[in-house]
């Protein structure tokens, strides 16, 4: 589906993508404020830049095991998204992927990612805990900035880079374990 195909379709509430689609291009559903539900078929390999950005009524999304990369800002400001399960087939997640997802509480990350990208969870104010996979070597700048409900963080010994202000303004952070 080509970039911006449904951009600013304010009344769009539900979409089912056919199995023949392999890529969701840049901002294809961006600012579809009423979108609540989406079914992504197995066969999609990439979720592109800002694909679902500002879909502020999107409550859940299932990412199929065919997806290998999720690019920058893919779910930015999906303010009603409460949980996400990123399958182990995903090898990279982009910058600011969940930026401003203020209701996000439950996150399961792929065990095959190596980087928590810049601003990945910035502003996820209800996120209390997250498990960093053992393959992660880098937690980039601002990755968890403004996660004001984050209480604990276990950072595996595989992490060799902890970016600037990665945990800035995590005002509820009580315990950090550096392995």
Coordinates of C-alpha atoms in Angstrom, one line a residue:
X1 CA 0.0 0.0 0.0
X2 CA 1.6 3.2 -1.2
X3 CA 2.6 6.1 1.1
X4 CA -0.2 8.4 2.4
X5 CA -2.9 6.2 0.7
X6 CA -5.3 6.7 3.6
X7 CA -3.6 9.7 5.4
X8 CA -6.0 11.9 7.3
X9 CA -9.0 9.7 6.8
X10 CA -10.5 10.9 10.1
X11 CA -13.6 8.6 10.0
X12 CA -11.8 5.3 9.1
X13 CA -12.5 2.9 12.0
X14 CA -11.4 -0.5 10.7
X15 CA -9.3 -1.9 7.9
X16 CA -8.4 -5.4 6.8
X17 CA -5.3 -5.6 4.6
X18 CA -5.3 -8.4 2.0
X19 CA -2.7 -11.1 2.0
X20 CA -1.3 -9.9 -1.3
X21 CA 0.2 -6.8 0.4
X22 CA 3.9 -7.1 1.5
X23 CA 4.8 -3.6 2.7
X24 CA 2.9 -0.9 4.5
X25 CA 4.5 2.3 3.2
X26 CA 5.2 5.7 4.9
X27 CA 2.3 7.3 6.8
X28 CA -0.2 5.2 4.9
X29 CA -2.7 5.4 7.9
X30 CA -1.2 8.4 9.5
X31 CA -3.6 10.6 11.4
X32 CA -6.5 8.2 10.9
X33 CA -7.8 9.4 14.3
X34 CA -10.8 7.1 14.4
X35 CA -9.0 3.9 13.4
X36 CA -9.6 1.4 16.2
X37 CA -8.7 -2.0 14.7
X38 CA -6.4 -3.2 12.0
X39 CA -5.6 -6.7 10.8
X40 CA -2.1 -7.0 9.3
X41 CA -1.8 -10.2 7.2
X42 CA 1.1 -12.7 7.4
X43 CA 3.1 -11.7 4.4
X44 CA 3.8 -8.1 5.4
X45 CA 7.6 -7.8 5.9
X46 CA 8.0 -4.2 6.8
X47 CA 6.0 -1.5 8.6
X48 CA 7.3 1.8 7.2
X49 CA 7.9 5.3 8.7
X50 CA 4.9 6.6 10.5
X51 CA 2.6 4.0 9.1
X52 CA 0.1 4.3 12.0
X53 CA 1.3 7.6 13.5
X54 CA -1.4 9.6 15.4
X55 CA -4.0 6.8 15.2
X56 CA -5.1 8.0 18.6
X57 CA -8.0 5.5 18.9
X58 CA -6.0 2.4 17.9
X59 CA -6.3 0.1 21.0
X60 CA -4.5 -3.0 19.7
X61 CA -2.6 -4.3 16.8
X62 CA -1.2 -7.7 16.0
X63 CA 2.1 -7.8 14.2
X64 CA 2.5 -11.1 12.2
X65 CA 5.6 -13.2 12.3
X66 CA 6.4 -12.3 8.7
X67 CA 7.5 -8.7 9.8
X68 CA 11.2 -8.2 10.1
X69 CA 11.5 -4.5 10.6
X70 CA 9.4 -1.7 12.0
X71 CA 10.6 1.8 11.0
X72 CA 10.8 5.2 12.7
X73 CA 7.6 6.7 14.2
X74 CA 5.5 3.7 13.2
X75 CA 3.1 3.9 16.1
X76 CA 3.9 7.4 17.4
X77 CA 1.1 9.0 19.4
X78 CA -1.2 6.0 19.3
X79 CA -2.5 7.2 22.6
X80 CA -4.9 4.4 23.3
X81 CA -2.6 1.5 22.5
X82 CA -2.2 -0.5 25.7
X83 CA -0.1 -3.5 24.7
X84 CA 2.1 -4.7 21.9
X85 CA 3.8 -8.0 21.1
X86 CA 6.7 -7.7 18.7
X87 CA 7.4 -11.1 17.3
X88 CA 10.9 -12.6 17.3
X89 CA 11.2 -12.3 13.6
X90 CA 11.6 -8.5 14.0
X91 CA 15.3 -7.6 13.8
X92 CA 15.1 -3.9 14.0
X93 CA 12.8 -1.2 15.5
X94 CA 13.1 2.4 14.5
X95 CA 13.5 5.7 16.3
X96 CA 10.5 7.0 18.3
X97 CA 8.5 3.9 17.4
X98 CA 6.1 4.3 20.4
X99 CA 6.8 7.9 21.1
X100 CA 3.9 9.4 23.1
X101 CA 1.9 6.1 23.4
X102 CA 0.7 7.3 26.8
X103 CA -1.5 4.3 27.6
X104 CA 1.1 1.6 26.7
X105 CA 1.5 -0.7 29.6
X106 CA 2.5 -4.1 28.2
X107 CA 5.4 -4.6 25.8
X108 CA 7.0 -7.8 24.6
X109 CA 10.1 -7.1 22.5
X110 CA 11.6 -9.4 19.9
X111 CA 14.5 -11.3 21.3
X112 CA 16.4 -10.6 18.0
X113 CA 16.7 -6.8 18.2
X114 CA 20.1 -5.4 19.0
X115 CA 19.1 -1.8 19.7
X116 CA 16.4 0.0 21.6
X117 CA 16.4 3.0 19.2
X118 CA 16.4 6.7 20.0
X119 CA 13.2 7.8 21.8
X120 CA 11.6 4.4 21.2
X121 CA 9.4 4.6 24.3
X122 CA 9.7 8.3 25.1
X123 CA 6.5 9.6 26.7
X124 CA 5.0 6.1 27.4
X125 CA 3.8 7.4 30.8
X126 CA 2.0 4.2 31.9
X127 CA 4.9 1.8 31.1
X128 CA 5.9 0.3 34.5
X129 CA 8.3 -2.4 33.4
X130 CA 9.9 -3.8 30.3
X131 CA 12.2 -6.8 29.7
X132 CA 15.3 -5.9 27.7
X133 CA 16.2 -8.9 25.5
X134 CA 19.7 -10.4 26.0
X135 CA 20.7 -9.6 22.4
X136 CA 20.4 -5.8 22.9
X137 CA 23.8 -4.1 22.8
X138 CA 22.6 -0.5 22.7
X139 CA 19.9 1.6 24.5
X140 CA 20.0 4.8 22.5
X141 CA 19.4 8.4 23.6
X142 CA 16.0 9.2 25.1
X143 CA 14.9 5.6 24.7
X144 CA 12.8 5.7 27.9
X145 CA 12.7 9.5 28.5
X146 CA 9.5 10.6 30.3
X147 CA 8.4 7.1 31.2
X148 CA 7.1 8.5 34.4
X149 CA 5.6 5.2 35.7
X150 CA 8.7 3.1 34.9
X151 CA 9.6 1.5 38.3
X152 CA 12.3 -1.1 37.6
X153 CA 14.9 -1.8 34.8
X154 CA 17.1 -4.8 34.4
X155 CA 19.8 -4.0 31.8
X156 CA 21.5 -7.2 30.5
X157 CA 25.3 -7.4 30.3
X158 CA 25.1 -7.5 26.5
X159 CA 24.4 -3.7 26.6
X160 CA 27.6 -1.8 25.9
X161 CA 26.1 1.6 25.1
X162 CA 23.6 3.5 27.2
X163 CA 22.7 6.7 25.4
X164 CA 22.4 10.2 26.8
X165 CA 19.3 10.9 28.8
X166 CA 18.0 7.4 28.1
X167 CA 16.1 7.4 31.4
X168 CA 15.6 11.2 31.9
X169 CA 12.5 12.1 33.9
X170 CA 11.7 8.5 34.8
X171 CA 10.4 9.9 38.1
X172 CA 9.1 6.6 39.5
X173 CA 12.3 4.6 38.7
X174 CA 13.2 2.9 42.0
X175 CA 15.5 0.1 40.9
X176 CA 18.1 -0.4 38.1
X177 CA 20.0 -3.6 37.8
X178 CA 23.1 -3.5 35.5
X179 CA 24.2 -7.0 34.9

